[in-house]
PDB file of N, CA and C in Angstrom:
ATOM      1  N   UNK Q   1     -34.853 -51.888 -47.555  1.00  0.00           N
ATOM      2  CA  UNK Q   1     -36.212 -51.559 -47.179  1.00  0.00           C
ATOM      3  C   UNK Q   1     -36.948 -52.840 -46.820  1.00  0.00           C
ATOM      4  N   UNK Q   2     -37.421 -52.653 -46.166  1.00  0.00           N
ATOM      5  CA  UNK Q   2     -38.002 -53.944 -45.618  1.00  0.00           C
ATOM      6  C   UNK Q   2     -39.740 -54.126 -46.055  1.00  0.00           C
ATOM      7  N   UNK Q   3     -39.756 -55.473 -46.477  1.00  0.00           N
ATOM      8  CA  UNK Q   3     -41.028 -55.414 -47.209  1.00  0.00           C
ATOM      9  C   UNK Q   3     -42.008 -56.166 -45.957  1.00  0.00           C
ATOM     10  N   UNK Q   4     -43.096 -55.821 -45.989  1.00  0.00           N
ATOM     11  CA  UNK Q   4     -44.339 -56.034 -44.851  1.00  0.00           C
ATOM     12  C   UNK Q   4     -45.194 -57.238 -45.466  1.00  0.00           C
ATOM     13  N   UNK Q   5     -45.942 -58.153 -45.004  1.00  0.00           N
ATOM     14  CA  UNK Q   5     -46.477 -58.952 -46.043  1.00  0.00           C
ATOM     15  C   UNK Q   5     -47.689 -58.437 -45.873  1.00  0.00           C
ATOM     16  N   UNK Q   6     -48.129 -59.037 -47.186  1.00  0.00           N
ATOM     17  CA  UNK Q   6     -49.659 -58.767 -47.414  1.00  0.00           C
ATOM     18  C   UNK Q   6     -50.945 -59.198 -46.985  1.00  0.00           C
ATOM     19  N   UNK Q   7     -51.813 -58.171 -47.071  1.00  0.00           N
ATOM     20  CA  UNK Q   7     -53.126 -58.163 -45.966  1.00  0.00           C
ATOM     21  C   UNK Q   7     -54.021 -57.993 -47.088  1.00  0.00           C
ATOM     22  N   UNK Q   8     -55.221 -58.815 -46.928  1.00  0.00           N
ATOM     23  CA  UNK Q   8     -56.556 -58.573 -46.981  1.00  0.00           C
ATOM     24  C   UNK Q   8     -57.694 -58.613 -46.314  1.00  0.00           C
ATOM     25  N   UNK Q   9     -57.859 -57.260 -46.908  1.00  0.00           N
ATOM     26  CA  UNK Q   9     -59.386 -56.451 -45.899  1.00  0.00           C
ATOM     27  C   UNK Q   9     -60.286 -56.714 -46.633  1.00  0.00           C
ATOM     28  N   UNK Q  10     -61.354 -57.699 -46.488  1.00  0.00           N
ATOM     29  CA  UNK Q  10     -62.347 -58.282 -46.833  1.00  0.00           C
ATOM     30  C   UNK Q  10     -63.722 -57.299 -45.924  1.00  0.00           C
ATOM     31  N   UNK Q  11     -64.438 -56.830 -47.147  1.00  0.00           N
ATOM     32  CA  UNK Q  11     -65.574 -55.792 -46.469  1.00  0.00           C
ATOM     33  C   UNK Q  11     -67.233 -56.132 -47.218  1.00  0.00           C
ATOM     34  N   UNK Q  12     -67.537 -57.108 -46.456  1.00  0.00           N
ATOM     35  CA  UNK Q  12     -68.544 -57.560 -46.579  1.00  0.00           C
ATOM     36  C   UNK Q  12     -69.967 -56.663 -46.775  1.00  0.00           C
ATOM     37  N   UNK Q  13     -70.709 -56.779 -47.546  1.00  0.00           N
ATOM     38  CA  UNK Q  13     -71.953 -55.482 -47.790  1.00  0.00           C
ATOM     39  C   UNK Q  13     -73.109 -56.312 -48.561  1.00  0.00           C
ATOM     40  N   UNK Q  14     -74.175 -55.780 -47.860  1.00  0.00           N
ATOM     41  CA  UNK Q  14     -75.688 -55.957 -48.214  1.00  0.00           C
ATOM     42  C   UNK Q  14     -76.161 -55.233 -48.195  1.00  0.00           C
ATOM     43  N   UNK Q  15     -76.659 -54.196 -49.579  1.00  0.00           N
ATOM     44  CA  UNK Q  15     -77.323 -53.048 -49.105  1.00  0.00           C
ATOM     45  C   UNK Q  15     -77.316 -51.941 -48.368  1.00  0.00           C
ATOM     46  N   UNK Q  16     -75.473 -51.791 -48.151  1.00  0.00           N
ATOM     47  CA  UNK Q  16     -75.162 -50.638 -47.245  1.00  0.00           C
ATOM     48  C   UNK Q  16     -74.124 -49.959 -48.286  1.00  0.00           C
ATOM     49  N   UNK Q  17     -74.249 -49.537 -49.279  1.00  0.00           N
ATOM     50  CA  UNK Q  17     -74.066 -48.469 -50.322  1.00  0.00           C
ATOM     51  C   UNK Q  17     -73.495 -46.702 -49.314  1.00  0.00           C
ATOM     52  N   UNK Q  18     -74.521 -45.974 -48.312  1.00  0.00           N
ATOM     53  CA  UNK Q  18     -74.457 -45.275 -47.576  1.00  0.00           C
ATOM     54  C   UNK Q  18     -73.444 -45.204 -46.741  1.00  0.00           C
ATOM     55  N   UNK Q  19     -72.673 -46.775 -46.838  1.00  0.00           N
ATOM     56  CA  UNK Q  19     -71.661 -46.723 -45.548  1.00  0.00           C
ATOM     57  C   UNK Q  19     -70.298 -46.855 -46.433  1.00  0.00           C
ATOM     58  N   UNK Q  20     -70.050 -47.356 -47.714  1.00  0.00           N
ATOM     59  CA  UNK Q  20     -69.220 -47.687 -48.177  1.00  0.00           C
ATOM     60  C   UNK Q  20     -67.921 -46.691 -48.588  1.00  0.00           C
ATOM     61  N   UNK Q  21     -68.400 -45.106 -49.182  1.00  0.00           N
ATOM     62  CA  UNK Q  21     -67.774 -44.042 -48.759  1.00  0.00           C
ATOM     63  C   UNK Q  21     -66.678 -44.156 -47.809  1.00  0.00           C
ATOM     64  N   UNK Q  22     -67.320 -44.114 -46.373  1.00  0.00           N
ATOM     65  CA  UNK Q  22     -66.648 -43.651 -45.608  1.00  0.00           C
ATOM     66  C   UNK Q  22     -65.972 -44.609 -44.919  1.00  0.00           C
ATOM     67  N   UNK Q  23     -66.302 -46.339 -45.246  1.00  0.00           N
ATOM     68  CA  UNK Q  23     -65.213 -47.370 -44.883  1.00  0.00           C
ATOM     69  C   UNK Q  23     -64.127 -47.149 -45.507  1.00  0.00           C
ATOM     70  N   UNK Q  24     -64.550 -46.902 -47.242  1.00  0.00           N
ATOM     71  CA  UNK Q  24     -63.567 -47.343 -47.947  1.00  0.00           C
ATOM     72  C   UNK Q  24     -62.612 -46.374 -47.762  1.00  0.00           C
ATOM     73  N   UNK Q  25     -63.015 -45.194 -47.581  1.00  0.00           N
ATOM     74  CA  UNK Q  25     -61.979 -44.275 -47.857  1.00  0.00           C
ATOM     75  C   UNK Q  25     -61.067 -44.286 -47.038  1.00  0.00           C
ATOM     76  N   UNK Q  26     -61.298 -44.666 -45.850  1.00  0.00           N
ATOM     77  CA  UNK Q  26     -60.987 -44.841 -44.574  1.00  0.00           C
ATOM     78  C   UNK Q  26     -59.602 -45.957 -44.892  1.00  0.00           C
ATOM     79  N   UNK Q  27     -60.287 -47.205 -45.515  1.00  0.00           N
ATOM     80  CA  UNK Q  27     -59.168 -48.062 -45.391  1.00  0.00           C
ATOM     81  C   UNK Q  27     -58.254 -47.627 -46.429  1.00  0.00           C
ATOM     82  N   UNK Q  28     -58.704 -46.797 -47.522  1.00  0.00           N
ATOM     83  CA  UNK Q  28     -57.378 -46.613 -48.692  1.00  0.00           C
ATOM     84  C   UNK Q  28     -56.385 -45.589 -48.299  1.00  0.00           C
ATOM     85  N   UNK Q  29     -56.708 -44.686 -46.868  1.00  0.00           N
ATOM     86  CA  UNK Q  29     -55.647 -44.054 -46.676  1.00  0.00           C
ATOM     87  C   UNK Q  29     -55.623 -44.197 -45.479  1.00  0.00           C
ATOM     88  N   UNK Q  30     -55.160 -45.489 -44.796  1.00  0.00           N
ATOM     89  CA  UNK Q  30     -54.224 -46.035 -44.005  1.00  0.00           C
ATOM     90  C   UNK Q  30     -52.611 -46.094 -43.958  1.00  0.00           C
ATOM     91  N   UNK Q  31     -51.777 -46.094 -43.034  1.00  0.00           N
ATOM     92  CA  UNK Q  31     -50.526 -46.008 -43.203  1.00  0.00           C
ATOM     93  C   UNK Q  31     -50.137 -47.415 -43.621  1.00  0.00           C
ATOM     94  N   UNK Q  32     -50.078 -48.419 -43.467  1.00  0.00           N
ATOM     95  CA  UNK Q  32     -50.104 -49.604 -44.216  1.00  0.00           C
ATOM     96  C   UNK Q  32     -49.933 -49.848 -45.740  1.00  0.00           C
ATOM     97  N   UNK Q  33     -49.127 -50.264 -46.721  1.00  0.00           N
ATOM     98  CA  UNK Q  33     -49.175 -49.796 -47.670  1.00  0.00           C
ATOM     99  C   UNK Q  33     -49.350 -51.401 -48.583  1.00  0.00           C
ATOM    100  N   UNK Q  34     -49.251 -52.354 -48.140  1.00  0.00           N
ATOM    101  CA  UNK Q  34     -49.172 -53.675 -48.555  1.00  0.00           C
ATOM    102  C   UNK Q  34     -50.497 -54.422 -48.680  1.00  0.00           C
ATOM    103  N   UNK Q  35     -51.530 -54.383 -49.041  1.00  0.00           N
ATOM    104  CA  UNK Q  35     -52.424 -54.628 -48.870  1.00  0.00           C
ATOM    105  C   UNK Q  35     -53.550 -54.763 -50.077  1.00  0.00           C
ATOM    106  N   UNK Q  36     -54.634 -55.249 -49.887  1.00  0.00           N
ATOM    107  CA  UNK Q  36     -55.556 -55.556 -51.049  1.00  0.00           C
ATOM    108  C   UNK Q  36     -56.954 -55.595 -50.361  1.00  0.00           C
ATOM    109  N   UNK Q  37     -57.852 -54.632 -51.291  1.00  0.00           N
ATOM    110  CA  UNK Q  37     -58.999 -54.807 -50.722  1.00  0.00           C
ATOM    111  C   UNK Q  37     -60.328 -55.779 -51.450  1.00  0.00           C
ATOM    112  N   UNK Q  38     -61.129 -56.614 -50.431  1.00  0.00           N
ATOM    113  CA  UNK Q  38     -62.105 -57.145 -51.460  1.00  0.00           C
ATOM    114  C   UNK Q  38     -63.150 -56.766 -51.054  1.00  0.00           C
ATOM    115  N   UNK Q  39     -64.211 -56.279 -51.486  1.00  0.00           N
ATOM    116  CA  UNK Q  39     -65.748 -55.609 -51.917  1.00  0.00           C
ATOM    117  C   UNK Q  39     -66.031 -57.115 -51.876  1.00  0.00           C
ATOM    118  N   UNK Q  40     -66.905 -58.223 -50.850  1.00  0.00           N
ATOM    119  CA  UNK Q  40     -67.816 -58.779 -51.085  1.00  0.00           C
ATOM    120  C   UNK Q  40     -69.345 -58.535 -51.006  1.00  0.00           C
ATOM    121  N   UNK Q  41     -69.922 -58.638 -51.884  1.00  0.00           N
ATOM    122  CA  UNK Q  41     -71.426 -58.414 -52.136  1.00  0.00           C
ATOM    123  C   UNK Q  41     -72.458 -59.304 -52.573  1.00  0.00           C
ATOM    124  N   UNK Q  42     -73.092 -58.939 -51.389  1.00  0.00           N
ATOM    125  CA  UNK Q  42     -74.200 -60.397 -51.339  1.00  0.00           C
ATOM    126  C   UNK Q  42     -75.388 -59.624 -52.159  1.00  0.00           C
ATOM    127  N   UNK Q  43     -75.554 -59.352 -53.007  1.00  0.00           N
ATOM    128  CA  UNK Q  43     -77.182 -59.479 -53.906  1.00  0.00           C
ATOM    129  C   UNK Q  43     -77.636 -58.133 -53.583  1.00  0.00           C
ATOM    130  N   UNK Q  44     -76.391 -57.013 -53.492  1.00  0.00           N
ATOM    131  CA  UNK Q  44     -77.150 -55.395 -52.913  1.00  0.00           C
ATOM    132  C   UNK Q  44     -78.091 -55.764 -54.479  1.00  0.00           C
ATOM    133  N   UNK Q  45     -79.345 -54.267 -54.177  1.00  0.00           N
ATOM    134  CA  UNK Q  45     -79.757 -53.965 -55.204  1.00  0.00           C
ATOM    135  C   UNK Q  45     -79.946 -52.722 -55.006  1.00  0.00           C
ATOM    136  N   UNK Q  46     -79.305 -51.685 -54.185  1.00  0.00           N
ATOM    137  CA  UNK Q  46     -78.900 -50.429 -54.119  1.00  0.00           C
ATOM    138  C   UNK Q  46     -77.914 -49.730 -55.091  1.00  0.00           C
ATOM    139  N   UNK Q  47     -76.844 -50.352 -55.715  1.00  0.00           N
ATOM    140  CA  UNK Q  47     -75.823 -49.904 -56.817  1.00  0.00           C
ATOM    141  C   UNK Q  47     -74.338 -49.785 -56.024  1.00  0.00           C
ATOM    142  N   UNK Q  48     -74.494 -50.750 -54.772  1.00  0.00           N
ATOM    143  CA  UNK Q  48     -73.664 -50.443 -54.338  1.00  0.00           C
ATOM    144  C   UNK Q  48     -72.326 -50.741 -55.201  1.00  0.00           C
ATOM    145  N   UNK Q  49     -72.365 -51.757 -55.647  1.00  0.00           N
ATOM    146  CA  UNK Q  49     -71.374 -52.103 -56.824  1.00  0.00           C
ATOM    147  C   UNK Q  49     -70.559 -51.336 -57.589  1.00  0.00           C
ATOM    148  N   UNK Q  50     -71.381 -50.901 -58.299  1.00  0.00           N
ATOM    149  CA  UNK Q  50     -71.766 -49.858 -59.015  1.00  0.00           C
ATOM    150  C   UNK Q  50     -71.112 -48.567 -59.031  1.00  0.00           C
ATOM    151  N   UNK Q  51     -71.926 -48.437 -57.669  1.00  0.00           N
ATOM    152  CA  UNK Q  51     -70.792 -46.551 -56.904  1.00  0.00           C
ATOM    153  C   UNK Q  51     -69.394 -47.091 -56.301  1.00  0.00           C
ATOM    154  N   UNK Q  52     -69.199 -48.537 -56.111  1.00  0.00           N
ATOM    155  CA  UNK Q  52     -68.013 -48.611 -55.720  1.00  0.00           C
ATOM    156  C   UNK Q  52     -66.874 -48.706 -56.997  1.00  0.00           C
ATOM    157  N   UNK Q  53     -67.437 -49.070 -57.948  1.00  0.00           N
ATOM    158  CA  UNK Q  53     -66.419 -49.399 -59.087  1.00  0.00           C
ATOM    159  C   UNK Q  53     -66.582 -47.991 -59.721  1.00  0.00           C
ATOM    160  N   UNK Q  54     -67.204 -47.354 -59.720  1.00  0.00           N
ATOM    161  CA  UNK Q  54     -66.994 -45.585 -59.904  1.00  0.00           C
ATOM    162  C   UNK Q  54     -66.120 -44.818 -59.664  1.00  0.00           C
ATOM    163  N   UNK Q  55     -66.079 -45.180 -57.493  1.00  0.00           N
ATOM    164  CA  UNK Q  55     -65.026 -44.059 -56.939  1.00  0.00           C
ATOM    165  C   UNK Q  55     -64.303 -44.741 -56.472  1.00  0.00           C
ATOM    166  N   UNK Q  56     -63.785 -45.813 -56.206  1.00  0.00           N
ATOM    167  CA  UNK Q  56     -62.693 -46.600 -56.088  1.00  0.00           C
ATOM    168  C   UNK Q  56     -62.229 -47.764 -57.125  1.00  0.00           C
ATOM    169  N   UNK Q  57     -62.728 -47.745 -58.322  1.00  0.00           N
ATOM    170  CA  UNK Q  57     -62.635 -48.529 -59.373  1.00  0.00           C
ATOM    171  C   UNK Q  57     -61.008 -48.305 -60.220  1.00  0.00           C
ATOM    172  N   UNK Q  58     -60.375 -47.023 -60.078  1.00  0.00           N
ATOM    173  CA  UNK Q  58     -58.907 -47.246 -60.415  1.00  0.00           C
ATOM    174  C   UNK Q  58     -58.278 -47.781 -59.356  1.00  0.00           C
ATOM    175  N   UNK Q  59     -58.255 -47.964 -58.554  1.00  0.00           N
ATOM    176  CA  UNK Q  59     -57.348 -48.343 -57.904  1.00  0.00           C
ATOM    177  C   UNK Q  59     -57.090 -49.856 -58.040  1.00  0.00           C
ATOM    178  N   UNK Q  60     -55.881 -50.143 -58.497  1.00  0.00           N
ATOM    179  CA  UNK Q  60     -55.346 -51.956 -58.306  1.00  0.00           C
ATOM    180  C   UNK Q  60     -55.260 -52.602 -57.167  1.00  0.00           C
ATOM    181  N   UNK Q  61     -56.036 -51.946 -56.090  1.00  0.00           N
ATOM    182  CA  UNK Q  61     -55.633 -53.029 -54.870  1.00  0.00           C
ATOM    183  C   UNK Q  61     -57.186 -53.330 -54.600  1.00  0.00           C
ATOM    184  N   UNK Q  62     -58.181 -53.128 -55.163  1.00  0.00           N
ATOM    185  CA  UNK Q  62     -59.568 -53.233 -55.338  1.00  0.00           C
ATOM    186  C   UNK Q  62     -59.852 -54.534 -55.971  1.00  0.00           C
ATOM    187  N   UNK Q  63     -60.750 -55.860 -55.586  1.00  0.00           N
ATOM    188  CA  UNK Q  63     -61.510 -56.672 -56.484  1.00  0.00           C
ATOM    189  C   UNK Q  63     -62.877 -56.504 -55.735  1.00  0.00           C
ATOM    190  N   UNK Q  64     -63.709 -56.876 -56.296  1.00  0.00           N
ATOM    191  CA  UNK Q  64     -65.252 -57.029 -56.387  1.00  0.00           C
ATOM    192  C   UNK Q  64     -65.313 -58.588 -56.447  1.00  0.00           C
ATOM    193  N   UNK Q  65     -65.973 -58.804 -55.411  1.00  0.00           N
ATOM    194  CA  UNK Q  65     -66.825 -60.439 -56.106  1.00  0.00           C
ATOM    195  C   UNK Q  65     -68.533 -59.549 -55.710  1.00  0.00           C
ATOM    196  N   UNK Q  66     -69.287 -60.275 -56.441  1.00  0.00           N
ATOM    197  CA  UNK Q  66     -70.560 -60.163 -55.963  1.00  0.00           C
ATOM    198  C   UNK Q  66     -71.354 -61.350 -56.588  1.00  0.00           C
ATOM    199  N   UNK Q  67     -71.918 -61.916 -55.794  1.00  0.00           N
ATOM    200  CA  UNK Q  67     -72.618 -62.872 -55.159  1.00  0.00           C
ATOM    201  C   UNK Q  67     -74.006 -62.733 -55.580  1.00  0.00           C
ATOM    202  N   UNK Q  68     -74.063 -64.329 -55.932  1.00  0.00           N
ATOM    203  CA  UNK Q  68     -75.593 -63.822 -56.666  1.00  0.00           C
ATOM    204  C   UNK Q  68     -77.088 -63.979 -55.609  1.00  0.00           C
ATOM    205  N   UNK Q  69     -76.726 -64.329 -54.319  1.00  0.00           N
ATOM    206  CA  UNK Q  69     -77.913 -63.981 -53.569  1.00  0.00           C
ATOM    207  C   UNK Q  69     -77.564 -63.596 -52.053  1.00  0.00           C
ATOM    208  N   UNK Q  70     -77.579 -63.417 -51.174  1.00  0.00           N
ATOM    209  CA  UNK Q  70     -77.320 -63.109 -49.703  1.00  0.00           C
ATOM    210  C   UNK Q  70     -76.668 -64.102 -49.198  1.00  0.00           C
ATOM    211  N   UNK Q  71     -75.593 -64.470 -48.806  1.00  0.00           N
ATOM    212  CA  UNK Q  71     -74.903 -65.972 -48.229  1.00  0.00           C
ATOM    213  C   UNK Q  71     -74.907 -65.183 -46.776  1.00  0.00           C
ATOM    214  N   UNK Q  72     -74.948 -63.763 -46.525  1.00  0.00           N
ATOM    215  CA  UNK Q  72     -74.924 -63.898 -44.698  1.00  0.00           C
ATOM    216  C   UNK Q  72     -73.752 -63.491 -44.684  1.00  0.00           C
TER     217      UNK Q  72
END
């Protein structure tokens, strides 16, 4: 079997909580199977965090950084 190397999908968010749903879900059922996702978060104060470590919080190919003010 041939192994694919690994990818990270880095998904940058400020306050877009509303959109995160339907990225994320999007990227966790891709045919691609090698992969790791990172949640960067610049200073939401929506919960985006929050609802993300809720409904995508089991999954092991998930980290969170969040950032303690807006870097852009």
């Amino acid at each position: 079997m041939k192994e694919y190397p690994k990818v990270s999908i880095v998904v940058l968010n400020h306050n877009g909580r509303k959109f995160l749903d339907r990225c994320l879900n999007s990227v966790f059922s891709q045919s691609y199977s090698n992969f790791e996702v990172l949640l960067v978060d610049n200073a939401s104060n929506d919960g985006s965090t929050e609802y993300v470590e809720m409904k995508f919080g089991h999954d092991s190919r998930l980290g969170i950084v969040e950032n303690d003010k807006n870097y852009g």
